[in-house]
PDB file of C-alpha atoms in Angstrom:
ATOM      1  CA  UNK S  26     -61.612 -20.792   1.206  1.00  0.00           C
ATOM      2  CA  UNK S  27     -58.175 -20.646   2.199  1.00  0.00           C
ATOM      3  CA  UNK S  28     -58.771 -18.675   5.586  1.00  0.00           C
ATOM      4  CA  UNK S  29     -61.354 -21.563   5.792  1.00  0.00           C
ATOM      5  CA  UNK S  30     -58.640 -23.915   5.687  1.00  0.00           C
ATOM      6  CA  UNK S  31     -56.203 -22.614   7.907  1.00  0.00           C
ATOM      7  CA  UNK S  32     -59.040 -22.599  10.941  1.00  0.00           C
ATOM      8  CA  UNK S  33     -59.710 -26.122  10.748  1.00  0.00           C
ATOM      9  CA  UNK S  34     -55.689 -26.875  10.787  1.00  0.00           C
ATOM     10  CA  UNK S  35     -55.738 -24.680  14.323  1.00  0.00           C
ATOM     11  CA  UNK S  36     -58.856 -26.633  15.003  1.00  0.00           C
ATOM     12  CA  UNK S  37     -57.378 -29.583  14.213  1.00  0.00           C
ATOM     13  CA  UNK S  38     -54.002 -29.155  15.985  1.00  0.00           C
ATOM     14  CA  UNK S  39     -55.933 -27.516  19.380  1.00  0.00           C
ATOM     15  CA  UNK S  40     -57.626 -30.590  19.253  1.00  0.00           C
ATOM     16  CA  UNK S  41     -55.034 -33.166  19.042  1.00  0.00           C
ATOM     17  CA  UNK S  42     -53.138 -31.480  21.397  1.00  0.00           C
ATOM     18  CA  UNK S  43     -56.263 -31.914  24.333  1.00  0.00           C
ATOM     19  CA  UNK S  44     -56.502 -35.182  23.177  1.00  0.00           C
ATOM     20  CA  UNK S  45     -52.667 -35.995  23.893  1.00  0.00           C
ATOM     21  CA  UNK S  46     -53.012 -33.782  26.712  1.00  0.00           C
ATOM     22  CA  UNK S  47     -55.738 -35.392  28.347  1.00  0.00           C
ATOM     23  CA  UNK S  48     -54.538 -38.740  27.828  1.00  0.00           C
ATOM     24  CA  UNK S  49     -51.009 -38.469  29.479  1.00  0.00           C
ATOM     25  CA  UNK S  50     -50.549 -41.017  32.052  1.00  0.00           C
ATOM     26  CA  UNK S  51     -48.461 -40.303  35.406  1.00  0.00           C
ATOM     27  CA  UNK S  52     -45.000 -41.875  35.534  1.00  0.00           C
ATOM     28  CA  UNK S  53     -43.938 -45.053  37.979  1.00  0.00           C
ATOM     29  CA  UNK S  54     -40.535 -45.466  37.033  1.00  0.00           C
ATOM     30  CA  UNK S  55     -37.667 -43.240  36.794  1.00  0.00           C
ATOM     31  CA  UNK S  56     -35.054 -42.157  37.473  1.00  0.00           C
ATOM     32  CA  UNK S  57     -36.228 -39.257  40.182  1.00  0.00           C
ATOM     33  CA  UNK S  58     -33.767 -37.026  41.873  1.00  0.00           C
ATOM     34  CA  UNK S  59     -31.755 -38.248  44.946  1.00  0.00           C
ATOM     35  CA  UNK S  60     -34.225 -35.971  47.123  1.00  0.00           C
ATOM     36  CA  UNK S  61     -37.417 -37.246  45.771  1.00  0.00           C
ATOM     37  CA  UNK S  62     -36.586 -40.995  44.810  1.00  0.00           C
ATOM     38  CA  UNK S  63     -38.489 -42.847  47.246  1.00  0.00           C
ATOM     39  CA  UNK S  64     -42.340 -42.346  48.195  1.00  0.00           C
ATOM     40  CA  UNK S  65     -43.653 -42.622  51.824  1.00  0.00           C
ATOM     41  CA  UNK S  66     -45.417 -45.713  52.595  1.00  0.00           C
ATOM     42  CA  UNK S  67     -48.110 -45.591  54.983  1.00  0.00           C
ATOM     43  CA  UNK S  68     -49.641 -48.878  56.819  1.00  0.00           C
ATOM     44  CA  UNK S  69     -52.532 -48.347  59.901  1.00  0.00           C
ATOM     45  CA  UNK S  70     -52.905 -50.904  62.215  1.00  0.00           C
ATOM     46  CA  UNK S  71     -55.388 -51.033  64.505  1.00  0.00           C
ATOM     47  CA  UNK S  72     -53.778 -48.065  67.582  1.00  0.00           C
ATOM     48  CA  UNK S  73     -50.366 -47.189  65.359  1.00  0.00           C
ATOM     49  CA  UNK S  74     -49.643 -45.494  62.182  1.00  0.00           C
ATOM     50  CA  UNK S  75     -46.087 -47.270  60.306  1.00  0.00           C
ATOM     51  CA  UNK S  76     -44.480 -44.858  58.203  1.00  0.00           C
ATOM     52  CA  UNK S  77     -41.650 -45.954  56.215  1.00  0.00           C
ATOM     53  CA  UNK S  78     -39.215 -43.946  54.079  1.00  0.00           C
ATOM     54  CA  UNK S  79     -39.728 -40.763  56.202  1.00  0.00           C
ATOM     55  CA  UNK S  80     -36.660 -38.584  54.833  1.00  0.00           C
ATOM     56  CA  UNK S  81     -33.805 -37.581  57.059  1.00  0.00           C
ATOM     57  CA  UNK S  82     -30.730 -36.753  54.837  1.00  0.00           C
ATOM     58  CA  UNK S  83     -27.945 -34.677  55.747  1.00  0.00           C
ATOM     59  CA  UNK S  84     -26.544 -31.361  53.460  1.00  0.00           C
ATOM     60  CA  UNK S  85     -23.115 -30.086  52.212  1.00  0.00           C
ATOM     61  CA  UNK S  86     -22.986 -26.375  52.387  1.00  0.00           C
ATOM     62  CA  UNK S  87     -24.291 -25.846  48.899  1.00  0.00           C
ATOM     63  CA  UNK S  88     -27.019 -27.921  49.778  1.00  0.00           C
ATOM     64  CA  UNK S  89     -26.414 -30.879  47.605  1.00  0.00           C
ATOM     65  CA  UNK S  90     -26.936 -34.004  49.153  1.00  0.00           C
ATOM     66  CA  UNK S  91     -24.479 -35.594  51.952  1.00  0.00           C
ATOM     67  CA  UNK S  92     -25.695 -38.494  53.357  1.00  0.00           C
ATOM     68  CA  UNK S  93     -29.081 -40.184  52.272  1.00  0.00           C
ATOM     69  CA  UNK S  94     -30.659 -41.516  55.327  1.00  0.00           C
ATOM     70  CA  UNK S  95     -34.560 -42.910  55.343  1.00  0.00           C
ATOM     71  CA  UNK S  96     -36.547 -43.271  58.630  1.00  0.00           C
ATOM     72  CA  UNK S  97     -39.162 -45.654  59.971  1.00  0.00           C
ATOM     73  CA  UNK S  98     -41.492 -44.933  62.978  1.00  0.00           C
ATOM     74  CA  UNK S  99     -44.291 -45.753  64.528  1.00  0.00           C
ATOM     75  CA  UNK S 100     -47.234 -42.764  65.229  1.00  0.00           C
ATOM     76  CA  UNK S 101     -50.120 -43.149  67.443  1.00  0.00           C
ATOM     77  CA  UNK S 102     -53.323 -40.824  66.822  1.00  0.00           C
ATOM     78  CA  UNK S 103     -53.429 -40.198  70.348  1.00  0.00           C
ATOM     79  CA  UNK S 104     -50.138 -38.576  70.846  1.00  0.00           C
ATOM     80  CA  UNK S 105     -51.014 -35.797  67.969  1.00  0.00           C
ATOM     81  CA  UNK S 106     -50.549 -32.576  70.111  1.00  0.00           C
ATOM     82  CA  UNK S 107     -50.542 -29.587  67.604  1.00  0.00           C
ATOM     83  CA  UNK S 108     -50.194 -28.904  64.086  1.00  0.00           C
ATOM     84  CA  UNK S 109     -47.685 -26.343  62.366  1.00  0.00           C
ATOM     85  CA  UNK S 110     -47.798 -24.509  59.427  1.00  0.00           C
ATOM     86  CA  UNK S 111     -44.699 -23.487  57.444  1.00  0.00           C
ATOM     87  CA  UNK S 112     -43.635 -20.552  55.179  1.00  0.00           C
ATOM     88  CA  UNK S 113     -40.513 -20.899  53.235  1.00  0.00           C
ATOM     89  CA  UNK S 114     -39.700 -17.714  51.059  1.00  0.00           C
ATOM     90  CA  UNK S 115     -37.881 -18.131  48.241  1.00  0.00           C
ATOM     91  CA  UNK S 116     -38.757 -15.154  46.276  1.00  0.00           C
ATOM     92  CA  UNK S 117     -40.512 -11.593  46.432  1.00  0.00           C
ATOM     93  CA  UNK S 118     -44.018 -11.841  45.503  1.00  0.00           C
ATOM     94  CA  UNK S 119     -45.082 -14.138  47.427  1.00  0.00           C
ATOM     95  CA  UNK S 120     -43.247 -17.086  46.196  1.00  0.00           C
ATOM     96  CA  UNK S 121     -42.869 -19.553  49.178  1.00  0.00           C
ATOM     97  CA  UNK S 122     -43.316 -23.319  49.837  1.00  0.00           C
ATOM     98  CA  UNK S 123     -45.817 -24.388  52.267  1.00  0.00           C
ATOM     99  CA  UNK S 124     -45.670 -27.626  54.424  1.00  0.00           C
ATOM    100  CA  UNK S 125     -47.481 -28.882  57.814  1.00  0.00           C
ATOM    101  CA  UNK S 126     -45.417 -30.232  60.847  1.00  0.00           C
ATOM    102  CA  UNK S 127     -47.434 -32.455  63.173  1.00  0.00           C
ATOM    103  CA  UNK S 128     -46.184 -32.569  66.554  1.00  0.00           C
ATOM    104  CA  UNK S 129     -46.493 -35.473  68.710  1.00  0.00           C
ATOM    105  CA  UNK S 130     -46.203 -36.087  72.167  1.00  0.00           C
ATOM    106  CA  UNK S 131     -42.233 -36.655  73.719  1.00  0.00           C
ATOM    107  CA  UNK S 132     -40.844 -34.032  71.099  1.00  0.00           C
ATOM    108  CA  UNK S 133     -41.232 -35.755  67.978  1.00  0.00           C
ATOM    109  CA  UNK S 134     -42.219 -34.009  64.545  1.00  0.00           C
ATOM    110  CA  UNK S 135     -43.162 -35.061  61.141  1.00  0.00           C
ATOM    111  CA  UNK S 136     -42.959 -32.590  58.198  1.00  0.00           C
ATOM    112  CA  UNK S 137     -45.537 -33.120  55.122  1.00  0.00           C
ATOM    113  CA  UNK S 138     -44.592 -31.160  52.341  1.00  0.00           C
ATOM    114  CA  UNK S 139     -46.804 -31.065  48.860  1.00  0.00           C
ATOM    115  CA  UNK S 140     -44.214 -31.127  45.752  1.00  0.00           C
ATOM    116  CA  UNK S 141     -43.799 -31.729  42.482  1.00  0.00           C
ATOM    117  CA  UNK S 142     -41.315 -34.945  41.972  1.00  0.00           C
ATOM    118  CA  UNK S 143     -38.130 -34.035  39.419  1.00  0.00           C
ATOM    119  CA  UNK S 144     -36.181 -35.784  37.219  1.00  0.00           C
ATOM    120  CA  UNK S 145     -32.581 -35.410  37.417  1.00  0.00           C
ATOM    121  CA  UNK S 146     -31.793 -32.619  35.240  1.00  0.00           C
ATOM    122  CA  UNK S 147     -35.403 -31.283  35.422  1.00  0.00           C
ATOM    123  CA  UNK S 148     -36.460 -27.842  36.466  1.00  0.00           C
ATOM    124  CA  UNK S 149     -39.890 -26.947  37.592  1.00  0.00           C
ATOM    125  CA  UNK S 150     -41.811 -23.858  36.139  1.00  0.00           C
ATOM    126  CA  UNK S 151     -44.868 -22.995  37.678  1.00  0.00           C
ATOM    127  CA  UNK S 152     -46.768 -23.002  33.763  1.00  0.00           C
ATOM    128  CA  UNK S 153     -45.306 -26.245  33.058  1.00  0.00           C
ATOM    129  CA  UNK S 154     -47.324 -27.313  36.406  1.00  0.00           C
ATOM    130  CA  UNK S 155     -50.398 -26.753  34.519  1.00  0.00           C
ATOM    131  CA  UNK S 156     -49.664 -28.843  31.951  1.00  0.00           C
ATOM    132  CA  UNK S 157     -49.534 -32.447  33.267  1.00  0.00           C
ATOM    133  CA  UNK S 158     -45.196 -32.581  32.727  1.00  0.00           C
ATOM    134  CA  UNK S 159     -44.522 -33.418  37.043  1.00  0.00           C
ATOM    135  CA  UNK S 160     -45.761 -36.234  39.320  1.00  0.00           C
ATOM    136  CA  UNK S 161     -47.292 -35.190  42.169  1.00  0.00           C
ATOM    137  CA  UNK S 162     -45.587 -36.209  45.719  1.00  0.00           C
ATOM    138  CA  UNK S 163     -45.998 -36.412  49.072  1.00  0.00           C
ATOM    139  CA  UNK S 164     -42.934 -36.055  51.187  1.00  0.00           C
ATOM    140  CA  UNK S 165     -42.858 -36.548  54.916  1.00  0.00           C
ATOM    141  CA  UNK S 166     -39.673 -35.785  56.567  1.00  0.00           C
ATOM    142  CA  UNK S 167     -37.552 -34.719  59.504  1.00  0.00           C
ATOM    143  CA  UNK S 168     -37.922 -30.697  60.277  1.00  0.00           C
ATOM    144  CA  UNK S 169     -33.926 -31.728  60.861  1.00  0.00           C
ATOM    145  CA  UNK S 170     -33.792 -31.964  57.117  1.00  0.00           C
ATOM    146  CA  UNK S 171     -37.065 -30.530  55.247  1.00  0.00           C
ATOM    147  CA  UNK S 172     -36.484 -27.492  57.590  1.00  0.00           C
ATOM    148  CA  UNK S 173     -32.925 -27.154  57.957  1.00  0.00           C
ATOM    149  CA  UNK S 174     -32.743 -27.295  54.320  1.00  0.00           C
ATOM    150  CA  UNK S 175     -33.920 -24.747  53.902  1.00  0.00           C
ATOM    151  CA  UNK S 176     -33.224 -22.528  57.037  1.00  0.00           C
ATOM    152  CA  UNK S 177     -29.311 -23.323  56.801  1.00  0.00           C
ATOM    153  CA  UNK S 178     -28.617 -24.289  53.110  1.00  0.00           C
ATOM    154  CA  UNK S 179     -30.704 -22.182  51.069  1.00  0.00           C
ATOM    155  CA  UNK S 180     -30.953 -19.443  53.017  1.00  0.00           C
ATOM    156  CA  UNK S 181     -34.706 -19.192  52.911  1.00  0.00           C
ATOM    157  CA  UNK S 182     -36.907 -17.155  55.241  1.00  0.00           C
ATOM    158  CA  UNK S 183     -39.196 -19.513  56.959  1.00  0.00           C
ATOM    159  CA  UNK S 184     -41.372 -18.840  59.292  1.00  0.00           C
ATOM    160  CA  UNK S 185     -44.035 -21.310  61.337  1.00  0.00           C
ATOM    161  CA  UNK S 186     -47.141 -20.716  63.044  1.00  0.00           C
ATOM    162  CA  UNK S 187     -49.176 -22.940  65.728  1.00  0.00           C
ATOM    163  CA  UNK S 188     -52.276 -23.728  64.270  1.00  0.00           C
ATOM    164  CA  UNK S 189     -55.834 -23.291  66.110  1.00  0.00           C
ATOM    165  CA  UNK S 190     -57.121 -26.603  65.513  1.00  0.00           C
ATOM    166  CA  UNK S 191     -59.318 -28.740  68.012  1.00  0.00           C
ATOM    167  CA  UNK S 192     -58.443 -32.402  68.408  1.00  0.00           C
ATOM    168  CA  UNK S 193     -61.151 -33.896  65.958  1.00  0.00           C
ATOM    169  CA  UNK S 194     -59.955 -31.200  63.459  1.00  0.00           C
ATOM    170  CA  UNK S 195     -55.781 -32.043  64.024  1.00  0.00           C
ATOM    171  CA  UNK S 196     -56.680 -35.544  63.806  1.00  0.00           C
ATOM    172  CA  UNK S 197     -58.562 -35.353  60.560  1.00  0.00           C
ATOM    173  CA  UNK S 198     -56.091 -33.497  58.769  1.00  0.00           C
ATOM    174  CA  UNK S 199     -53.500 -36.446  60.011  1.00  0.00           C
ATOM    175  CA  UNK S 200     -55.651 -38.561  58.786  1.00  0.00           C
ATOM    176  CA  UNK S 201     -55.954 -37.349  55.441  1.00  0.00           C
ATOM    177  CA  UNK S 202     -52.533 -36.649  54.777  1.00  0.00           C
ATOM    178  CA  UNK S 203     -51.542 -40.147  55.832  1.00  0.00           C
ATOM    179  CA  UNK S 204     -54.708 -41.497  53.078  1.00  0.00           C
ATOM    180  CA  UNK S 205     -52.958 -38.767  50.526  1.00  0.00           C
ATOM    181  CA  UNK S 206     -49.893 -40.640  51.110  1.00  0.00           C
ATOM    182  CA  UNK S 207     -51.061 -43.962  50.235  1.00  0.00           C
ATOM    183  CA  UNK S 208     -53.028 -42.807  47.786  1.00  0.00           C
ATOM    184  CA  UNK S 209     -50.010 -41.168  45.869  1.00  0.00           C
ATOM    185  CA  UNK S 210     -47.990 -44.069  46.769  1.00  0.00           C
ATOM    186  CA  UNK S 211     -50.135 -47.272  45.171  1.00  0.00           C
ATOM    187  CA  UNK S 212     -51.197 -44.690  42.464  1.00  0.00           C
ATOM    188  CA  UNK S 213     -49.161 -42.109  40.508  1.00  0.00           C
ATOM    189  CA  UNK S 214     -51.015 -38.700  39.723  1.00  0.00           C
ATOM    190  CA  UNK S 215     -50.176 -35.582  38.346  1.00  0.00           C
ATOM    191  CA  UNK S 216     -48.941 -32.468  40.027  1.00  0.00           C
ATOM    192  CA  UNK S 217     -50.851 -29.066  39.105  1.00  0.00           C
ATOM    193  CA  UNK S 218     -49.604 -25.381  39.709  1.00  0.00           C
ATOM    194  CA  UNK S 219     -53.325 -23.635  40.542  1.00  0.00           C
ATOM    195  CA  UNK S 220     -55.244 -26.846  40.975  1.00  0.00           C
ATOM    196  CA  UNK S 221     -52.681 -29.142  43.590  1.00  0.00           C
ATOM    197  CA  UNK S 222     -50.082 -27.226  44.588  1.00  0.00           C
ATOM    198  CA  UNK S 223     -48.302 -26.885  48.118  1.00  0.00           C
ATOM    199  CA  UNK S 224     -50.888 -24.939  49.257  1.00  0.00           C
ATOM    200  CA  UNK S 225     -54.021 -25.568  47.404  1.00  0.00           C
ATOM    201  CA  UNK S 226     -53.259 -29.638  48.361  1.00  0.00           C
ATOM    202  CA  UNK S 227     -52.786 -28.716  51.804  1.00  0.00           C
ATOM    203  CA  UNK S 228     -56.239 -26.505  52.044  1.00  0.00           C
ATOM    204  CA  UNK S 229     -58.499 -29.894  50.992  1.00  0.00           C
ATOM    205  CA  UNK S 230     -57.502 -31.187  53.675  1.00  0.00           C
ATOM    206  CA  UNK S 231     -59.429 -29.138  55.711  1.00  0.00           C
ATOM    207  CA  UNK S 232     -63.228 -29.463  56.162  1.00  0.00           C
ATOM    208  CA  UNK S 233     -63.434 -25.606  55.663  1.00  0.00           C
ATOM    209  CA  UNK S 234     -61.962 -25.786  52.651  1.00  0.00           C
ATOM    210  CA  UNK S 235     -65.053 -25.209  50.035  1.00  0.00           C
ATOM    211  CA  UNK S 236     -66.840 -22.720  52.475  1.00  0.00           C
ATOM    212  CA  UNK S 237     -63.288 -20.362  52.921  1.00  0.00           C
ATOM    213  CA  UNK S 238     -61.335 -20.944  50.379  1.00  0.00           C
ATOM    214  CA  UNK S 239     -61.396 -19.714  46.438  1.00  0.00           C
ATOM    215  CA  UNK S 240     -58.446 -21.587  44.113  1.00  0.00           C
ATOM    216  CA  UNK S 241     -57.994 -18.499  42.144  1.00  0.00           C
ATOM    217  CA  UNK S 242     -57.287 -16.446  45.307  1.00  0.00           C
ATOM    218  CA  UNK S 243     -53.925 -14.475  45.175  1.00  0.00           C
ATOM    219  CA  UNK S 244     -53.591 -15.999  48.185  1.00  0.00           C
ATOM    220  CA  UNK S 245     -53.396 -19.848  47.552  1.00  0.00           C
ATOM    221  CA  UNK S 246     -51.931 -19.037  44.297  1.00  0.00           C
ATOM    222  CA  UNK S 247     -48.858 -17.317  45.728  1.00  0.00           C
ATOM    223  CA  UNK S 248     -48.117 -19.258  48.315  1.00  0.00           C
ATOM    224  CA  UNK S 249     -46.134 -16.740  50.124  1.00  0.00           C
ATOM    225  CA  UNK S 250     -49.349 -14.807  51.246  1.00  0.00           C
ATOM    226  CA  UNK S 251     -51.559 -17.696  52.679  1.00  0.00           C
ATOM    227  CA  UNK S 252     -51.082 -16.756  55.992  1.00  0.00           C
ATOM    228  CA  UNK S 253     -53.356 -14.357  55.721  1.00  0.00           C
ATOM    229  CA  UNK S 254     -55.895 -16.439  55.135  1.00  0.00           C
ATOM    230  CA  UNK S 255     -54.901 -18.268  57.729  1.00  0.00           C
ATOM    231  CA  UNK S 256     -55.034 -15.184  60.208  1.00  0.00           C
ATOM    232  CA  UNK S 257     -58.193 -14.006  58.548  1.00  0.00           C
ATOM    233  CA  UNK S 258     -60.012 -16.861  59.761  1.00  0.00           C
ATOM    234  CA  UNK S 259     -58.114 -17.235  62.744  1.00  0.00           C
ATOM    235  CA  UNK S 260     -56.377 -20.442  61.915  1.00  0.00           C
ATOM    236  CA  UNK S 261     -53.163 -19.148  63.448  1.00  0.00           C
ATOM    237  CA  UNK S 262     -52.764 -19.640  67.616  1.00  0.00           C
ATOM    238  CA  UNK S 263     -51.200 -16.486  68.926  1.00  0.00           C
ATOM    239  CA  UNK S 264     -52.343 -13.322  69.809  1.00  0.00           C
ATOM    240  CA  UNK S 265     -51.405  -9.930  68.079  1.00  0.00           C
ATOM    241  CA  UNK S 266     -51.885  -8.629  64.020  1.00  0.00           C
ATOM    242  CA  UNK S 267     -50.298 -10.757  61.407  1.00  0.00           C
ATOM    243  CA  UNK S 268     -47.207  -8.651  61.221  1.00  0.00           C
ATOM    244  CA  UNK S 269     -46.780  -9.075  64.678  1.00  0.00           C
ATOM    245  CA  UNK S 270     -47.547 -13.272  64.368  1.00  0.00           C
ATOM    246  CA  UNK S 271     -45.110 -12.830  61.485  1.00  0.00           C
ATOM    247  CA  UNK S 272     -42.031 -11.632  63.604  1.00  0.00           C
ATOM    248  CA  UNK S 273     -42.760 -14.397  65.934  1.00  0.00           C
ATOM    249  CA  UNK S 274     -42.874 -17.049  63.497  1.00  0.00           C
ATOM    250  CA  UNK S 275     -39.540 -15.791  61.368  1.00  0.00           C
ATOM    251  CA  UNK S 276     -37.006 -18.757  62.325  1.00  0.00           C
ATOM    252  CA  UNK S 277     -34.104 -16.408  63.419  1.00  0.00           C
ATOM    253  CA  UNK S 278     -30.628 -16.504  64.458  1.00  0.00           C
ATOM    254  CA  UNK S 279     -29.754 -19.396  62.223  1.00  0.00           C
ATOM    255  CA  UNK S 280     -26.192 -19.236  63.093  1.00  0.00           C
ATOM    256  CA  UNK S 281     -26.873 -19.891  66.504  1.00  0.00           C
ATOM    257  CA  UNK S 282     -29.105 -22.955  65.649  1.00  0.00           C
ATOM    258  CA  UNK S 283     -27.278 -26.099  65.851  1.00  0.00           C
ATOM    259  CA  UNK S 284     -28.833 -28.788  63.867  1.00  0.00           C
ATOM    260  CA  UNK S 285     -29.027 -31.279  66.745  1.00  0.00           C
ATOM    261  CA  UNK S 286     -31.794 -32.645  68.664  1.00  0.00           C
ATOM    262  CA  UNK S 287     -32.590 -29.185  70.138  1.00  0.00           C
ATOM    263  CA  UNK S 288     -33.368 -27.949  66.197  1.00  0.00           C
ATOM    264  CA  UNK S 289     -37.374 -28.617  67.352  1.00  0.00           C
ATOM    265  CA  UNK S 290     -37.309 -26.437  69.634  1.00  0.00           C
ATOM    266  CA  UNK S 291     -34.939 -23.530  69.056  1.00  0.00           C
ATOM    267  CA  UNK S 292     -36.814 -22.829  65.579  1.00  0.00           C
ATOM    268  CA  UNK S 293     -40.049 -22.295  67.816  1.00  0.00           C
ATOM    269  CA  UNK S 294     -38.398 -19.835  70.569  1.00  0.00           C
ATOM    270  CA  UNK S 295     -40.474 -17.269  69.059  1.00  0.00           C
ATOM    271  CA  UNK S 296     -43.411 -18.759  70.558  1.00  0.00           C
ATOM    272  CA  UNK S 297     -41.940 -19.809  73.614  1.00  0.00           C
TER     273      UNK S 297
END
């Protein structure tokens, strides 16, 4: 009777807590942190793209925050000219941030990084990201600062890759950011580590995505890997085996990288 008793109070309590679980709402307000405060607005007219609050902040040495400084700019469609894809290591074992970098036409770049939005104070852990704790953000930024952030401040290992894309394909992954954008700015949703993460959020953009791609990969859940799916399917535009494309990509002698107007296209003399 008693052992009775004691499953339905587990029963009872599993069930509650998917209930409360299920029911959590995203948060509007709040305060964010400095880095993640404001959300990209996106408005199409009928040739340009309007992007307001693009980030372009500048660092102290330990990385903290120096001058906050948003950005807005026109984009037309037509200038797209390639798209980038970014590793930033942070870790062994894959760990790594991913982000695209669309590159337009005169030298101009736009970073779109997948992240979960902080409170100040608040740390992320990937198992909290399954259980609905972070808002889910879009940030589109400067490679000056989303980049150099993390080339020159943290110290991470990043490396970028040209992607093989044709036009139609470039153009509906720009698209579908810029809709993501929107989306995430008129309506707040939830940030999950296996389901929505830098990676996995970046993948749906793609048309391939359901015919390539498994979520449960090792791959797209460790970040730090997905390049090879990327060379596996010959996503990446160079010639050569993936530790070959790898040494190219690497973003090296950061010292000698001034972070100027030249930034662009010193991180890319790899490929040059």
């Amino acid at each position: 009777m008693l052992g009775k008793l004691l499953v339905g109070v587990v029963l009872s309590v599993v069930f509650l807590s998917l209930i409360f679980f299920l029911l959590r709402s995203p948060q509007r307000e709040g305060p964010w942190l400095v880095m993640q405060e404001r959300l990209p607005k996106v408005t199409v007219n009928q040739n340009t793209v309007t992007i307001e609050n693009i980030r372009d902040f500048r660092y102290q040495k330990n990385g903290d925050v120096e001058r906050v400084q948003y950005l807005t700019k026109q984009y037309s469609p037509d200038s797209l000219q390639r798209v980038w894809y970014g590793l930033s290591h942070f870790g062994d074992h894959g760990l790594a941030h991913a982000f695209l970098s669309f590159e337009f036409s005169e030298g101009e770049y736009l970073v779109a990084s997948i992240e979960a939005r902080l409170k100040p104070g608040q740390q992320y852990h990937p198992i909290k990201g399954l259980f609905r704790v972070y808002n889910r953000m879009m940030v589109l930024g400067t490679e000056h600062d989303i980049i150099g952030l993390r080339t020159h401040f943290r110290k991470e290992r990043v490396l970028l890759y040209p992607l093989k894309l044709s036009p139609e394909q470039a153009h509906d992954l720009w698209s579908n950011i810029l809709m993501d954008t929107q989306s995430i700015f008129d309506t707040p949703d939830f940030y999950n580590t296996a389901l929505d993460n830098c990676i996995t959020g970046i993948l749906q953009y793609t048309s391939q995505w359901e015919r390539f791609f498994n979520r449960f990969d090792y791959r797209v859940l460790l970040p730090g890997y997905s390049d090879e799916l990327a060379y596996k399917y010959q996503y990446i535009d160079g010639d050569g085996s993936l530790p070959e494309l790898r040494l190219t990509a690497q973003i090296r002698d950061i010292k000698t990288i001034p972070l100027d107007g030249s930034f662009s296209a010193r991180v890319r003399a790899g490929w040059q």
